[in-house]
XYZ file of C-alpha atoms in Angstrom:
649
model
C -25.752 22.327 -12.079
C -27.264 20.894 -8.867
C -28.761 18.067 -10.924
C -25.351 17.284 -12.392
C -23.758 17.547 -8.990
C -26.183 14.973 -7.613
C -25.260 12.664 -10.477
C -21.506 13.100 -10.767
C -20.605 13.560 -7.094
C -22.290 10.342 -5.854
C -20.881 8.436 -8.829
C -17.351 9.578 -8.024
C -17.865 8.842 -4.365
C -19.151 5.347 -5.162
C -15.991 4.739 -7.153
C -13.910 5.829 -4.144
C -15.874 3.695 -1.682
C -16.083 0.748 -4.059
C -12.333 0.828 -4.511
C -11.892 0.578 -0.739
C -14.339 -2.337 -0.564
C -13.118 -4.394 -3.490
C -9.494 -3.294 -3.657
C -8.656 -2.979 0.015
C -5.006 -2.180 0.681
C -2.901 -5.280 0.759
C 0.759 -5.692 1.574
C 2.786 -4.718 -1.418
C 4.752 -7.593 -2.924
C 8.238 -7.907 -1.589
C 11.086 -10.163 -2.374
C 10.738 -13.114 -0.021
C 13.434 -13.761 2.498
C 16.207 -16.151 1.874
C 15.059 -18.178 4.857
C 11.342 -18.872 5.387
C 9.900 -16.942 8.340
C 9.039 -18.797 11.473
C 5.370 -18.837 12.413
C 5.304 -16.489 15.349
C 2.693 -16.972 18.036
C 1.720 -14.551 20.760
C 2.002 -17.394 23.244
C 5.650 -17.823 22.337
C 7.407 -15.393 24.615
C 10.471 -15.612 22.494
C 8.603 -14.483 19.383
C 11.106 -16.196 17.114
C 11.801 -13.923 14.158
C 12.724 -14.888 10.637
C 16.176 -13.888 9.582
C 15.165 -11.707 6.676
C 17.101 -11.381 3.473
C 17.395 -7.612 3.826
C 18.907 -7.878 7.275
C 21.427 -10.455 6.151
C 22.490 -8.353 3.197
C 22.747 -5.239 5.356
C 24.899 -7.013 7.904
C 27.979 -7.816 5.892
C 29.172 -11.390 6.428
C 31.944 -11.505 8.956
C 34.026 -14.309 10.250
C 32.035 -15.800 13.198
C 33.702 -14.947 16.444
C 34.393 -18.005 18.617
C 32.421 -18.228 21.823
C 34.247 -17.283 24.982
C 35.137 -19.897 27.544
C 32.143 -21.133 29.599
C 33.963 -20.004 32.740
C 33.262 -16.369 31.891
C 30.835 -14.790 34.366
C 27.126 -14.905 33.554
C 24.835 -12.143 34.795
C 21.099 -12.874 34.694
C 18.042 -13.325 36.899
C 16.934 -16.724 38.122
C 13.151 -16.220 38.247
C 10.717 -14.428 35.940
C 9.288 -11.251 37.420
C 7.480 -8.078 36.395
C 7.655 -4.434 37.427
C 4.681 -2.061 37.071
C 5.433 1.657 36.746
C 2.868 4.458 36.992
C 4.274 7.769 35.785
C 2.796 11.188 35.101
C -0.618 12.697 35.843
C -3.763 11.054 34.393
C -5.329 13.179 31.700
C -1.998 14.803 30.784
C 0.695 13.863 28.231
C 3.386 11.697 29.792
C 0.959 9.657 31.903
C 1.629 5.926 31.474
C 1.183 2.550 33.075
C 4.029 0.302 31.957
C 4.464 -3.387 32.733
C 8.102 -4.437 32.323
C 9.301 -8.042 32.430
C 12.771 -9.482 32.900
C 11.937 -12.320 30.492
C 13.437 -10.870 27.349
C 13.983 -7.507 29.035
C 11.148 -5.455 27.589
C 7.575 -4.189 27.808
C 4.588 -6.484 28.249
C 2.054 -3.667 28.299
C 1.921 0.096 27.888
C -1.168 2.209 28.554
C -1.504 5.950 28.198
C -3.353 7.806 30.931
C -3.794 10.866 28.721
C -6.631 9.216 26.763
C -9.445 6.907 27.743
C -11.434 4.049 26.259
C -14.676 6.050 26.262
C -15.926 9.575 26.817
C -17.747 10.942 29.838
C -15.717 9.230 32.565
C -15.699 10.569 36.097
C -12.379 11.742 37.613
C -12.233 8.513 39.618
C -12.653 6.407 36.477
C -10.076 8.483 34.621
C -7.570 7.674 37.350
C -8.226 3.936 36.892
C -5.742 2.406 34.395
C -8.435 -0.060 33.316
C -9.996 2.822 31.367
C -6.726 3.997 29.834
C -6.025 3.371 26.151
C -3.811 0.322 25.653
C -0.991 1.199 23.269
C 0.988 -2.034 23.544
C 0.031 -5.468 24.783
C -2.887 -7.842 24.471
C -5.704 -6.534 26.714
C -7.637 -9.817 26.699
C -7.707 -11.507 30.082
C -7.311 -14.969 28.579
C -4.005 -14.054 26.930
C -1.532 -16.122 28.950
C 1.746 -14.711 27.630
C 1.446 -11.242 26.091
C 4.018 -10.492 23.386
C 7.185 -8.596 24.208
C 7.886 -5.106 22.905
C 11.493 -3.897 22.608
C 12.725 -7.460 22.261
C 16.307 -7.684 20.989
C 17.136 -10.611 18.697
C 20.433 -11.642 17.179
C 20.987 -12.051 13.437
C 23.646 -14.252 11.763
C 26.632 -11.971 12.370
C 25.667 -11.412 16.034
C 24.746 -15.019 16.871
C 28.110 -15.762 18.568
C 27.344 -13.111 21.203
C 24.550 -15.134 22.812
C 24.005 -18.656 24.152
C 20.214 -18.678 24.248
C 17.834 -16.354 22.383
C 18.071 -12.937 24.006
C 14.273 -12.624 23.968
C 14.051 -15.734 26.194
C 16.778 -14.851 28.681
C 16.015 -13.603 32.196
C 17.627 -10.167 32.277
C 18.609 -8.389 35.476
C 15.990 -5.672 36.065
C 16.547 -2.478 38.073
C 14.111 0.403 38.567
C 15.611 3.825 37.819
C 14.684 6.619 40.217
C 15.393 10.318 40.504
C 14.653 12.157 43.752
C 12.621 9.171 44.897
C 10.415 9.179 41.774
C 10.446 6.183 39.453
C 11.389 7.251 35.942
C 12.315 4.059 34.138
C 13.862 0.594 34.117
C 17.285 -0.821 33.242
C 17.899 -4.384 32.030
C 21.311 -6.062 32.027
C 22.362 -9.445 30.644
C 25.785 -11.097 30.450
C 25.116 -14.413 28.674
C 28.613 -15.746 29.359
C 29.987 -15.045 25.892
C 32.314 -12.229 26.856
C 29.866 -9.352 26.337
C 27.197 -7.573 28.392
C 23.936 -6.226 26.957
C 22.088 -3.308 28.556
C 18.658 -1.888 27.712
C 17.480 1.271 29.425
C 14.018 2.914 29.403
C 13.300 6.417 30.695
C 9.976 8.264 30.497
C 10.175 11.935 29.535
C 7.962 13.976 31.918
C 5.067 15.820 30.288
C 5.576 14.267 26.844
C 4.312 11.264 24.903
C 7.905 10.093 24.809
C 10.353 7.530 26.126
C 14.102 7.534 25.760
C 15.422 4.057 24.952
C 19.090 3.073 24.991
C 20.832 -0.166 24.098
C 24.460 -0.869 24.977
C 26.971 -3.537 24.016
C 29.967 -3.877 26.349
C 33.001 -5.988 25.476
C 34.167 -7.791 28.605
C 36.606 -10.380 27.287
C 36.658 -10.579 23.477
C 39.245 -9.381 21.035
C 37.814 -6.492 19.024
C 36.896 -7.268 15.420
C 35.931 -4.917 12.622
C 32.392 -4.686 11.329
C 29.104 -4.047 13.109
C 26.879 -6.621 14.777
C 23.275 -6.468 13.595
C 20.227 -7.065 15.788
C 16.477 -6.987 15.299
C 14.682 -4.589 17.644
C 10.876 -4.752 17.822
C 9.523 -1.499 19.325
C 5.847 -2.500 19.231
C 4.939 -6.181 19.402
C 1.167 -5.949 19.756
C -1.167 -3.013 19.123
C -4.799 -3.824 19.719
C -7.273 -2.328 17.187
C -9.350 0.049 19.303
C -10.777 2.692 16.966
C -13.950 0.775 16.087
C -13.607 1.934 12.470
C -13.983 -0.822 9.890
C -12.817 1.516 7.102
C -9.293 1.854 8.514
C -7.115 -1.277 8.501
C -5.292 -1.490 11.818
C -2.722 -2.141 13.065
C -0.157 -1.323 10.399
C 3.612 -1.675 10.412
C 5.282 1.502 9.184
C 8.705 2.934 8.486
C 9.868 6.349 7.363
C 12.800 6.838 5.006
C 14.454 9.466 2.835
C 15.462 8.903 -0.763
C 18.377 11.253 -0.177
C 19.692 13.313 2.701
C 17.784 16.473 1.696
C 14.504 14.748 0.764
C 11.261 14.790 2.728
C 10.493 11.699 4.776
C 8.326 9.174 2.952
C 6.351 6.437 4.680
C 5.794 2.806 3.789
C 2.939 1.237 5.752
C 1.732 -2.372 5.556
C -1.674 -3.256 7.065
C -2.317 -6.546 8.768
C -3.644 -9.381 6.631
C -5.281 -12.116 8.763
C -5.345 -14.543 5.840
C -1.569 -14.865 5.833
C 0.150 -14.647 2.461
C 3.701 -13.384 2.662
C 4.754 -13.312 6.294
C 7.618 -10.835 6.153
C 9.127 -8.224 3.865
C 11.014 -4.945 3.592
C 9.555 -1.745 5.033
C 12.349 0.750 4.490
C 14.300 0.264 1.249
C 18.023 0.917 1.143
C 18.362 4.599 0.218
C 21.018 7.280 0.446
C 18.885 9.176 2.953
C 18.559 6.248 5.343
C 15.757 5.045 7.602
C 14.094 7.711 9.749
C 11.821 5.645 12.009
C 9.942 2.365 12.396
C 6.953 1.238 14.423
C 3.284 0.310 14.442
C 0.199 2.520 14.229
C -3.578 2.335 14.218
C -6.153 4.908 13.244
C -5.583 7.143 16.273
C -2.403 6.012 18.059
C 1.161 5.084 17.169
C 4.326 3.716 18.757
C 7.366 4.814 16.754
C 11.117 4.414 17.233
C 13.689 6.823 15.773
C 17.432 7.086 16.413
C 18.758 10.223 18.024
C 21.056 12.306 15.764
C 24.139 10.669 17.234
C 22.836 7.160 16.544
C 21.439 7.683 13.044
C 24.121 5.533 11.401
C 23.245 2.502 13.514
C 19.692 2.380 12.083
C 20.181 -0.072 9.232
C 16.612 -0.543 7.960
C 13.266 -2.052 8.870
C 11.226 -5.162 8.096
C 7.541 -5.991 8.584
C 6.497 -9.319 10.073
C 3.100 -10.894 10.665
C 2.217 -12.376 14.044
C -0.216 -15.182 14.786
C -2.905 -14.878 17.431
C -3.422 -18.202 19.258
C -6.825 -16.931 20.444
C -8.050 -15.916 16.986
C -11.765 -16.603 16.546
C -11.226 -17.645 12.942
C -8.525 -20.360 12.755
C -8.268 -19.813 8.993
C -7.283 -16.171 9.536
C -5.021 -16.120 12.615
C -2.519 -13.478 11.445
C -4.235 -10.629 13.254
C -1.107 -8.664 14.137
C 1.805 -7.144 12.271
C 5.022 -5.691 13.678
C 7.993 -3.691 12.472
C 11.506 -4.941 13.200
C 14.203 -2.278 13.135
C 17.705 -3.447 12.206
C 20.180 -1.956 14.670
C 23.932 -2.133 14.095
C 26.286 -2.027 17.077
C 30.056 -2.125 16.678
C 31.895 -4.571 18.911
C 34.262 -2.215 20.791
C 37.677 -2.910 22.216
C 37.928 -5.001 25.353
C 36.619 -3.040 28.339
C 34.756 -0.472 26.199
C 31.084 -0.157 25.304
C 28.984 0.954 22.329
C 25.666 2.731 22.860
C 22.740 3.654 20.613
C 19.967 5.974 21.837
C 16.440 6.237 20.435
C 13.410 8.466 20.848
C 10.179 6.512 21.250
C 6.836 8.152 20.557
C 3.844 6.519 22.238
C 0.659 8.529 21.832
C -1.945 9.997 19.490
C -1.424 10.563 15.770
C -1.765 14.293 16.207
C 0.680 16.072 13.874
C 1.797 18.593 16.488
C 2.329 15.926 19.158
C 4.247 13.743 16.699
C 6.498 16.587 15.582
C 7.154 17.655 19.190
C 9.077 14.415 19.776
C 10.663 14.092 16.334
C 9.784 16.169 13.238
C 10.108 13.049 11.083
C 7.176 11.418 12.907
C 4.766 13.976 11.395
C 5.240 12.207 8.050
C 2.888 9.501 9.342
C 0.034 12.024 9.491
C 0.817 13.175 5.956
C 0.741 9.549 4.870
C -2.765 9.104 6.298
C -4.002 12.132 4.359
C -2.494 10.597 1.174
C -2.496 12.685 -2.029
C -5.486 14.619 -0.689
C -3.344 16.266 1.991
C -3.017 19.478 -0.049
C -6.780 19.897 0.368
C -7.433 17.976 3.581
C -4.694 19.663 5.643
C -5.968 23.247 5.048
C -9.522 22.060 5.743
C -8.378 20.590 9.050
C -6.700 23.883 9.963
C -9.867 25.777 9.058
C -11.943 23.313 11.054
C -9.660 23.805 14.060
C -10.034 27.577 13.739
C -13.833 27.300 13.673
C -13.695 25.006 16.696
C -11.649 27.642 18.504
C -14.502 30.094 17.884
C -17.434 27.873 18.872
C -15.874 25.164 21.118
C -17.872 22.408 19.380
C -16.535 20.181 16.635
C -20.053 19.435 15.386
C -20.883 23.124 15.087
C -17.487 23.670 13.441
C -18.385 21.115 10.734
C -21.721 22.878 10.146
C -19.985 26.274 9.928
C -17.359 24.893 7.554
C -20.097 23.563 5.261
C -21.911 26.904 5.392
C -18.684 28.791 4.679
C -17.925 26.668 1.610
C -21.506 27.129 0.369
C -21.342 30.921 0.817
C -17.978 31.202 -0.963
C -19.276 29.221 -3.934
C -22.717 30.880 -4.000
C -21.893 33.469 -6.722
C -20.567 30.756 -9.006
C -23.515 28.511 -8.171
C -25.963 31.314 -8.911
C -24.389 32.134 -12.241
C -24.299 28.476 -13.207
C -27.930 27.930 -12.160
C -29.037 30.941 -14.203
C -27.215 29.711 -17.286
C -28.655 26.215 -16.883
C -32.181 27.585 -16.349
C -31.971 29.603 -19.561
C -30.642 26.610 -21.435
C -33.461 24.407 -20.071
C -36.091 26.992 -21.051
C -34.685 27.181 -24.561
C -34.642 23.393 -24.878
C -38.290 23.210 -23.804
C -39.169 25.708 -26.531
C -37.240 23.700 -29.117
C -38.529 20.309 -28.007
C -41.453 20.175 -30.524
C -39.091 20.920 -33.411
C -36.667 18.253 -32.168
C -39.492 15.695 -32.037
C -40.473 16.660 -35.572
C -36.912 16.029 -36.747
C -36.896 12.627 -35.031
C -40.024 11.591 -36.928
C -38.779 12.964 -40.251
C -35.379 11.228 -40.068
C -36.421 8.171 -38.118
C -34.401 5.840 -40.368
C -31.413 8.097 -41.010
C -29.487 8.596 -37.781
C -26.646 10.500 -39.450
C -29.011 12.999 -41.053
C -30.891 13.360 -37.759
C -27.703 14.291 -35.918
C -26.779 16.802 -38.611
C -30.175 18.504 -38.581
C -30.311 18.594 -34.786
C -26.870 20.162 -34.712
C -27.937 22.752 -37.288
C -31.021 23.579 -35.232
C -28.948 23.992 -32.083
C -26.531 26.225 -33.929
C -29.287 28.398 -35.339
C -30.897 28.836 -31.932
C -27.677 28.970 -29.912
C -28.920 26.097 -27.711
C -25.677 24.837 -26.230
C -24.972 23.831 -22.617
C -23.153 26.603 -20.730
C -19.458 25.860 -20.401
C -19.357 27.107 -16.809
C -22.242 24.926 -15.686
C -19.990 22.292 -14.129
C -17.415 24.660 -12.624
C -19.014 24.912 -9.141
C -19.372 21.149 -9.063
C -15.671 20.638 -9.805
C -14.775 23.207 -7.155
C -16.907 21.427 -4.546
C -15.679 17.913 -5.299
C -12.111 18.449 -3.988
C -13.598 19.959 -0.830
C -15.863 16.955 -0.394
C -13.119 14.362 -0.911
C -10.657 16.336 1.196
C -13.146 16.563 4.032
C -13.961 12.872 3.615
C -10.300 12.036 4.180
C -9.783 14.632 6.921
C -12.780 13.536 8.997
C -11.771 9.919 8.529
C -8.415 10.251 10.301
C -8.700 13.400 12.438
C -7.748 12.673 16.037
C -9.525 15.880 17.092
C -12.934 14.300 16.445
C -12.260 11.230 18.598
C -14.840 10.973 21.412
C -16.190 14.445 20.590
C -19.984 14.666 21.080
C -22.446 16.841 19.199
C -26.106 16.720 20.197
C -28.327 14.113 21.785
C -27.303 10.590 20.907
C -24.225 11.632 18.870
C -21.456 10.959 21.373
C -18.510 10.490 18.997
C -18.189 12.333 15.686
C -15.422 9.955 14.607
C -17.761 6.933 14.743
C -21.273 6.164 13.449
C -23.938 7.806 15.616
C -25.101 4.399 16.999
C -28.516 5.384 18.320
C -29.137 1.997 19.904
C -28.135 -1.637 19.442
C -30.332 -3.820 17.209
C -28.153 -6.813 16.125
C -30.220 -7.271 12.963
C -29.037 -9.865 10.442
C -29.605 -8.907 6.806
C -28.896 -11.093 3.750
C -25.836 -9.965 1.751
C -25.004 -7.319 4.394
C -24.374 -9.442 7.468
C -25.248 -8.313 10.970
C -26.172 -4.679 11.546
C -25.165 -4.118 15.152
C -26.450 -0.556 15.624
C -29.196 1.635 14.257
C -27.542 4.755 12.851
C -29.999 7.587 12.215
C -27.772 10.056 10.392
C -27.276 8.014 7.171
C -31.062 7.486 6.620
C -31.635 11.187 7.323
C -28.952 11.996 4.774
C -30.705 9.766 2.196
C -34.079 11.449 2.831
C -32.592 14.910 2.295
C -30.784 13.820 -0.868
C -33.988 12.353 -2.339
C -35.926 15.476 -1.346
C -33.325 17.690 -2.969
C -33.383 15.617 -6.144
C -37.179 15.664 -6.376
C -37.117 19.460 -6.206
C -35.098 19.614 -9.399
C -37.081 20.721 -12.480
C -37.925 17.896 -14.854
C -35.649 17.933 -17.913
C -37.212 18.575 -21.297
C -35.143 15.850 -22.923
C -36.604 12.346 -22.643
C -33.251 10.656 -22.067
C -32.324 13.163 -19.374
C -35.661 12.543 -17.665
C -35.003 8.786 -17.610
C -31.549 9.391 -16.201
C -32.999 11.591 -13.467
C -35.394 8.800 -12.444
C -32.580 6.267 -12.382
C -30.489 8.575 -10.211
C -33.215 8.550 -7.565
C -31.686 5.271 -6.365
C -28.203 6.758 -5.994
C -28.839 8.362 -2.572
C -30.046 4.997 -1.261
C -26.831 3.334 -2.408
C -24.805 6.145 -0.859
C -26.627 5.618 2.412
C -25.742 1.913 2.363
C -22.053 2.550 1.667
C -21.810 5.302 4.289
C -23.940 3.619 6.930
C -20.985 2.839 9.197
C -18.864 5.871 8.398
C -18.039 8.701 10.796
C -20.965 10.767 12.040
C -18.947 13.897 11.235
C -19.087 13.140 7.502
C -22.830 12.404 7.648
C -23.276 15.718 9.457
C -21.399 17.508 6.665
C -23.528 15.899 3.944
C -26.784 16.529 5.820
C -25.841 20.191 6.235
C -24.877 20.442 2.563
C -28.226 19.012 1.422
C -30.150 21.122 3.930
C -28.515 24.310 2.662
C -29.253 23.331 -0.954
C -32.934 22.765 -0.093
C -33.038 26.086 1.788
C -31.602 27.816 -1.268
C -34.179 26.276 -3.617
C -37.181 26.813 -1.329
C -36.435 30.160 0.306
C -33.756 32.100 -1.557
C -35.189 31.400 -4.997
C -38.648 32.330 -3.742
C -37.535 35.874 -2.923
C -34.783 36.036 -5.516
C -35.983 33.942 -8.466
C -33.598 32.824 -11.148
C -33.891 34.740 -14.395
C -34.576 32.071 -17.029
C -35.420 34.463 -19.863
C -33.656 33.596 -23.072
C -30.813 35.872 -24.008
C -30.019 37.006 -27.557
C -27.954 34.528 -29.487
C -24.223 35.216 -29.312
C -22.453 35.488 -32.618
C -19.182 33.712 -33.199
C -19.440 31.922 -29.871
C -17.439 28.822 -29.019
C -20.174 26.371 -29.980
C -20.915 28.297 -33.201
C -17.292 27.919 -34.241
C -17.344 24.247 -33.325
C -20.492 23.674 -35.399
C -18.949 25.529 -38.338
C -15.931 23.242 -38.156
C -18.220 20.222 -38.009
C -20.181 21.384 -41.083
C -16.918 21.987 -42.902
C -15.782 18.453 -42.076
C -19.129 17.035 -43.237
C -18.857 18.963 -46.523
C -15.359 17.620 -47.148
C -16.584 14.109 -46.408
C -19.445 14.460 -48.912
C -17.065 15.857 -51.525
C -14.758 12.861 -51.159
C -17.723 10.508 -51.478
C -18.814 12.164 -54.752
C -15.261 12.054 -56.079
C -15.233 8.266 -55.698
């Protein structure tokens, strides 16, 4: 069984890895917009958005409202300015550094002080926002005009409510305080069209959450039926910061329900620097409506969801690619992708106002933290686990329980591997015994098989018939349960592969010695070695080569098969561990640790346990009327009928 496991498991894993290499996730095809999207550049503070077909169809055409007289009062700032807010306690949820700007009335940058750019920082360094994880904004110093998050843009049926693009206007900015403590910012703009726009941000103490409100006040216009639709961009720029080349980030995402009672599903589109389609639909029109929209990477997310009272104003979501003017490769400048939420606001009667409130999550992709702000946000974690979540989620819970016992994620992975091996040991032992007896019987029959090959060298059909008869007479059939342990272990392996690949718990968690982050390759030291066909190898990772050595060692300990073809296959499979090591060279150290432990336990079992508890390979009496005997009888019956038909002709 172990021999088959070493053949089938790597082959399946190569298929999985090869699929990710050669069929990397690309944006699903969408119906292009009626109007071509504008090429959006990070240096363009306005971030001109394409009026997408979905938004236009959602916002029912209404008779354009005439602009108000120019004499109507205009309320706006005269000079661009920024406001920096530091809220919360570093190292705790709810700690942020936010840079607000009145140009467009939104966020230029958002950093979380609950998580840091590297492990092992001193308390003084942890208090320095330079070491905080950047959730929104371009962290590069040479970026002259960082993109604007929470920009509000008009669409065709709301165009008459503005004179200049709202994302370019200088909004009035006021800091909100409570008991002398800064808690947020309010932006106000009256463009002189008879309405006043208000955007309000408030940080929720102790949570990875902001409360965002947008208001539309009618100052001088006659009320008209029908909503006014706007594009709201909650996350304009999320810098890839996981260091994982296997996870495409950032991604624009939206959650939706097919019906009111259905579970939230997620559509997520990864960035595509080469371009292609530049915009498309994220949340399709469904009876259940859109639950949330935002952008996420491997470990962090910024998501926007309407509060229960504002659910009807959430009209859908679009994805849109963004150019990077500082892109190193001018042929692939589309390094960012954003989600635009369509927000519908009714134009109220004169003197009244319409408000829509939203919960904003800005923090780690931890399922409990996501659900604490909005239960719908937890669907993003389920999406990352994909169809393997039914296996990966219980494994993550078990891993968390083991970590609670030993306080080390590395030790927890080792214990999880040991636990799986112990649970499957009885099945493994039974399978190994059956395979050993089958191998012993085949060795005894090998001379007779060779004799048949010589006798029927030129009659392949007769050779197969005689070999089958010999096998039936001797009861030499592979045990049906020989592959059962392998099939039980494969879901565990693939589930753990997925779980370790996205688990936030492993981020910046050390193990021993040079292994400082189980979520990244072990990176012993930097080598910057250029290899043909592979490119530049930046770091020497020791765990993958160690894994290859143990796999080869384990394979060499397998008994040589009696069959010549099986022996050739075993020699060919000696190269499989090397290929696995190449594919997994830059994968998470936690997965390498799991595979090293698995191979080490298998070697321990073969060298130690079998020494004191040898496998009984004595042949057992032939079973009468067994499965294979019945199958061979059916085959002989079919052959007899075939010969009878031939004689009849």
